[in-house]
């Protein structure tokens, strides 16, 4: 058996099209253009690529993109002043501070300084609490993208056994909350979990968010289960040692033979993350202006 490949790239294009349609509606009917501000501190090359892609896609769906690139030596005080300015700016509906920030800046202080209504990453403590208590919140983009793909593939997730491998604040924990919200029976696994392979084998859904190349093996997967690979790991290219290649946390070659459905890396969760950032921005803009939110773009 070979699994259905869940095409995150194609699905992300449909999400962006939906966002674009709603942006056009907001402009035509309400005279509002959603705006997304992205703040990058320092010169981390991977972050620069993400920020460039975010800016490009923001413009493509018809929104305004505000990019703030700050020197690595920027003080926490100056960064907080910029966040306060963006919080107060009515043309900015979403604010994202690209992580990681340099060591002299406390990331929690920055994330909690962002107006929760503009917190399109969903990392503010208020949004974490709202999500945890099943209330309307801004939902972190990567787990939201995973949830959308799972709903699209399964329809209802109710009653399914889900294992989330990884318990980070940005992926594992919110992913588990979202699956619980859709009535899955959820297990959160981590580095201290005993017999992880056996835990995964019980699951109808395995979400891997670990940061370890190809860790989840085919014989960890229940036949027919759905495997969502969040991992992005750079490893040496097998054909050219001078080049790097992206692989996930899942051993695709062995898992694709057992799973019912699986996301590839690249082209799975990654494209959905940016699409969900745009979705969150349009949602934030609608909420700020008391306009009906688009259907199907949030949890
Ligand atoms: P973190 O490093 O913050 O968390 C990793 C988690 O994996 C931790 O909870 C850790 O457990 C757990 N873990 C580590 N080793 C093992 C192991 N051997 N067995 C079981 N669990 C283990 O990572 P993130 O959550 O930020 O990211 C995870 C992956 O997802 C990375 O590859 C990252 O690049 C990728 N990512 C992809 C995104 C996308 O858009 N596609 C967005 C964000 C992240 P413990 O808590 O016990 O240490």
XYZ file of C-alpha atoms and ligand atoms in Angstrom:
347
model
C 0.000 0.000 0.000
C 1.198 3.507 -0.710
C -0.221 6.483 1.179
C -2.116 9.411 -0.282
C 0.292 12.349 -0.392
C -1.321 15.390 1.213
C -0.277 18.233 -1.068
C 0.324 21.159 1.292
C 1.521 23.371 -1.542
C -1.733 22.984 -3.496
C -3.878 23.301 -0.363
C -1.990 26.440 0.689
C -2.790 27.935 -2.738
C -6.521 27.384 -2.092
C -6.205 29.018 1.355
C -4.383 32.006 -0.177
C -7.071 32.287 -2.876
C -9.753 32.385 -0.161
C -7.758 35.038 1.735
C -7.288 37.065 -1.464
C -11.024 36.954 -2.176
C -11.808 38.231 1.302
C -9.182 40.970 1.055
C -10.815 42.144 -2.189
C -14.203 42.112 -0.427
C -12.841 44.149 2.517
C -11.408 46.737 0.112
C -14.483 46.976 -2.122
C -17.221 46.855 0.513
C -15.552 48.419 3.550
C -12.625 50.449 2.198
C -10.202 48.500 4.440
C -6.902 46.926 3.373
C -5.479 44.377 5.840
C -1.888 45.130 6.845
C 0.741 42.747 8.234
C 3.885 44.012 9.995
C 6.844 41.647 10.248
C 9.728 42.516 12.553
C 13.114 40.864 12.116
C 15.967 41.508 14.528
C 19.418 40.454 13.350
C 20.628 38.583 10.287
C 19.714 34.933 10.764
C 19.757 33.652 7.119
C 16.805 31.234 7.559
C 14.723 34.000 9.188
C 15.564 36.383 6.326
C 14.228 33.824 3.812
C 11.011 33.345 5.839
C 10.484 37.098 6.179
C 11.048 37.646 2.437
C 8.523 34.915 1.572
C 5.992 36.275 4.044
C 6.307 39.793 2.592
C 5.962 38.527 -0.987
C 2.873 36.426 -0.258
C 1.285 39.216 1.786
C 1.445 41.499 -1.266
C 0.226 38.722 -3.596
C -3.079 38.389 -1.693
C -3.580 42.171 -1.864
C -2.600 43.083 1.703
C -0.113 45.727 2.786
C 3.243 44.463 4.071
C 5.268 46.470 6.588
C 8.782 45.099 7.038
C 10.958 46.262 9.925
C 14.516 44.940 9.758
C 16.454 45.879 12.855
C 20.120 45.543 13.633
C 21.168 42.591 15.845
C 22.334 45.107 18.469
C 18.842 46.665 18.810
C 17.944 47.001 22.495
C 14.886 45.354 23.998
C 13.614 48.837 24.874
C 13.796 49.979 21.234
C 12.099 46.809 20.047
C 9.309 47.321 22.603
C 8.917 50.912 21.379
C 8.464 49.671 17.802
C 5.896 47.084 18.949
C 3.994 49.853 20.821
C 3.999 51.977 17.661
C 2.648 49.059 15.568
C 0.019 48.279 18.236
C -1.242 51.851 17.937
C -1.199 51.973 14.120
C -4.721 51.360 12.725
C -3.342 50.326 9.316
C -1.532 47.382 10.948
C -3.878 44.450 11.691
C -1.279 41.757 12.289
C 2.154 41.892 13.962
C 4.740 39.149 13.880
C 8.171 39.223 15.474
C 10.319 36.612 13.749
C 11.924 34.186 16.208
C 14.594 33.609 17.326
C 15.511 37.062 18.632
C 19.103 37.777 19.798
C 20.021 36.491 23.276
C 19.916 39.911 24.970
C 16.184 40.166 24.169
C 13.620 38.158 26.157
C 11.293 36.628 23.575
C 8.372 36.218 26.034
C 8.521 39.919 26.937
C 8.321 40.809 23.242
C 5.562 38.319 22.387
C 3.450 39.482 25.335
C 3.907 43.147 24.335
C 2.087 42.574 21.034
C -1.606 43.577 21.146
C -3.373 40.158 21.479
C -5.865 41.244 18.793
C -2.942 41.741 16.350
C -1.015 38.654 17.509
C -1.216 36.706 14.234
C 1.327 34.145 15.494
C -0.971 33.313 18.430
C 1.929 33.288 20.907
C 0.659 35.981 23.329
C -0.157 34.485 26.726
C -3.797 35.664 26.386
C -4.249 33.812 23.100
C -2.574 30.714 24.585
C -5.101 30.843 27.436
C -8.063 31.436 25.120
C -7.064 28.467 22.946
C -6.528 26.292 26.036
C -10.011 27.106 27.332
C -11.706 26.590 23.953
C -12.444 30.281 23.374
C -12.055 32.336 20.194
C -8.365 33.227 19.852
C -5.585 33.838 17.366
C -4.277 30.340 16.606
C -0.562 29.591 15.950
C -0.035 29.244 12.188
C 1.804 25.912 11.907
C -0.629 23.858 14.017
C -3.555 25.650 12.349
C -2.209 24.577 8.953
C -1.885 20.970 10.189
C -5.465 21.049 11.522
C -6.798 22.383 8.212
C -5.073 19.570 6.289
C -6.377 16.948 8.724
C -9.947 18.278 8.492
C -9.719 18.380 4.705
C -8.518 14.772 4.581
C -10.701 13.201 7.298
C -13.746 15.433 7.500
C -14.521 14.890 11.194
C -11.622 14.084 13.545
C -13.958 13.182 16.411
C -12.911 10.116 18.384
C -9.635 9.564 16.520
C -6.488 8.719 18.511
C -3.835 11.380 17.886
C -0.209 11.408 19.010
C 1.712 14.694 18.860
C 5.450 14.120 19.128
C 6.958 17.324 20.553
C 5.720 19.666 23.281
C 7.006 23.073 22.207
C 4.915 26.181 22.816
C 4.853 27.036 19.116
C 3.910 23.653 17.645
C 3.387 20.640 19.944
C 1.225 22.133 22.706
C -1.119 24.215 20.504
C -1.401 21.272 18.072
C -2.560 19.062 20.929
C -5.093 21.724 22.032
C -6.498 21.987 18.516
C -6.850 18.212 18.160
C -8.543 18.077 21.548
C -10.865 20.862 20.378
C -11.834 18.622 17.450
C -12.539 15.778 19.939
C -9.506 13.586 19.254
C -8.086 11.488 22.095
C -4.696 13.156 22.358
C -1.332 11.930 23.611
C 1.596 14.355 23.775
C 4.954 12.604 23.474
C 8.380 14.116 24.099
C 12.003 13.236 24.767
C 11.156 11.415 28.026
C 8.300 9.343 26.567
C 8.819 5.606 27.108
C 8.611 3.393 24.021
C 7.690 6.152 21.592
C 7.355 3.684 18.709
C 4.656 1.761 20.574
C 2.848 5.005 21.530
C 2.809 6.109 17.863
C 1.603 2.676 16.678
C -1.685 3.184 18.546
C -2.482 6.432 16.725
C -4.841 7.199 13.861
C -2.988 10.513 13.482
C 0.713 11.126 14.175
C 1.999 14.704 14.130
C 5.800 14.863 14.309
C 7.287 18.180 15.535
C 10.650 17.173 16.924
C 13.522 18.612 14.904
C 15.234 15.232 14.362
C 15.732 14.149 10.743
C 13.678 11.068 9.734
C 13.113 9.949 13.337
C 9.611 8.480 12.898
C 9.945 5.130 11.138
C 7.454 3.163 9.044
C 7.167 0.413 11.664
C 5.984 3.053 14.205
C 2.884 3.729 12.109
C -0.443 1.918 12.297
C -1.460 0.809 8.780
C -3.738 3.462 7.279
C -2.872 6.185 9.822
C -2.353 9.825 8.801
C 1.146 11.229 9.296
C 1.764 14.980 9.468
C 5.445 15.909 9.305
C 6.168 19.364 10.750
C 9.957 18.917 10.849
C 12.326 20.992 8.743
C 15.875 19.638 8.946
C 18.801 20.457 6.698
C 20.934 17.390 5.963
C 23.724 16.698 3.495
C 22.439 15.892 -0.010
C 23.027 12.172 -0.781
C 24.145 12.882 -4.381
C 26.227 15.961 -3.688
C 27.937 16.383 -0.286
C 28.453 20.086 -1.032
C 24.689 20.633 -1.104
C 22.052 20.529 1.621
C 18.661 18.911 1.392
C 15.477 19.468 3.448
C 14.009 16.464 5.231
C 11.288 16.123 7.835
C 11.094 14.395 11.202
C 9.462 11.434 9.455
C 11.254 8.800 7.413
C 9.083 9.368 4.355
C 10.293 6.335 2.380
C 9.260 3.787 5.022
C 6.162 5.654 6.328
C 4.613 6.185 2.890
C 4.349 2.380 2.526
C 2.291 1.990 5.722
C 0.365 5.232 6.264
C -3.016 6.028 4.726
C -1.983 9.638 4.126
C 1.219 11.590 4.672
C 2.575 15.119 4.192
C 5.882 15.467 2.309
C 8.820 17.707 3.223
C 9.143 20.061 1.460
C 5.644 20.820 0.162
C 3.546 19.778 3.181
C 3.216 21.746 6.401
C 5.678 24.513 5.393
C 3.530 26.234 2.719
C 0.464 25.964 4.975
C 2.219 27.916 7.740
C 2.541 31.097 5.666
C -0.958 30.655 4.196
C -2.314 30.500 7.766
C -0.394 33.632 8.707
C -2.242 35.451 5.912
C -5.511 33.839 7.038
C -4.907 35.032 10.609
C -4.195 38.559 9.365
C -7.469 38.761 7.458
C -9.284 37.284 10.488
C -7.657 39.878 12.796
C -8.615 42.667 10.373
C -12.257 41.508 10.275
C -12.435 41.275 14.067
C -10.862 44.738 14.496
C -13.438 46.258 12.162
C -16.496 44.301 13.296
C -16.822 42.677 9.851
C -17.902 39.019 9.347
C -14.914 36.661 9.273
C -14.304 34.393 6.279
C -15.465 30.772 6.798
C -12.956 27.958 7.215
C -9.866 30.079 7.819
C -9.511 29.513 11.550
C -10.031 26.777 14.123
P 11.562 22.405 19.735
O 13.008 22.086 19.679
O 11.088 23.613 20.429
O 10.786 21.145 20.371
C 11.110 19.847 19.987
C 10.292 18.872 20.780
O 10.670 17.555 20.360
C 10.516 18.962 22.289
O 9.287 18.920 22.963
C 11.361 17.719 22.591
O 11.073 17.118 23.833
C 10.917 16.762 21.515
N 11.960 15.772 21.239
C 13.269 16.003 20.996
N 13.900 14.822 20.817
C 12.989 13.847 20.961
C 13.031 12.443 20.894
N 14.160 11.785 20.649
N 11.891 11.767 21.087
C 10.732 12.404 21.349
N 10.619 13.736 21.407
C 11.734 14.461 21.216
O 11.069 22.388 18.208
P 9.811 23.076 17.492
O 8.551 22.548 18.055
O 10.013 24.529 17.412
O 10.005 22.509 16.008
C 9.961 21.127 15.730
C 10.310 20.915 14.269
O 9.341 21.573 13.460
C 11.659 21.497 13.834
O 12.196 20.662 12.834
C 11.298 22.836 13.229
O 12.225 23.260 12.268
C 9.974 22.495 12.581
N 9.076 23.629 12.401
C 8.463 23.725 11.190
C 7.583 24.727 10.941
C 6.908 24.773 9.605
O 6.399 25.805 9.211
N 6.833 23.655 8.889
C 7.309 25.780 11.935
C 7.933 25.533 13.230
C 8.799 24.505 13.429
P 11.465 17.807 25.253
O 10.447 18.897 25.458
O 11.322 16.695 26.212
O 12.857 18.327 25.098
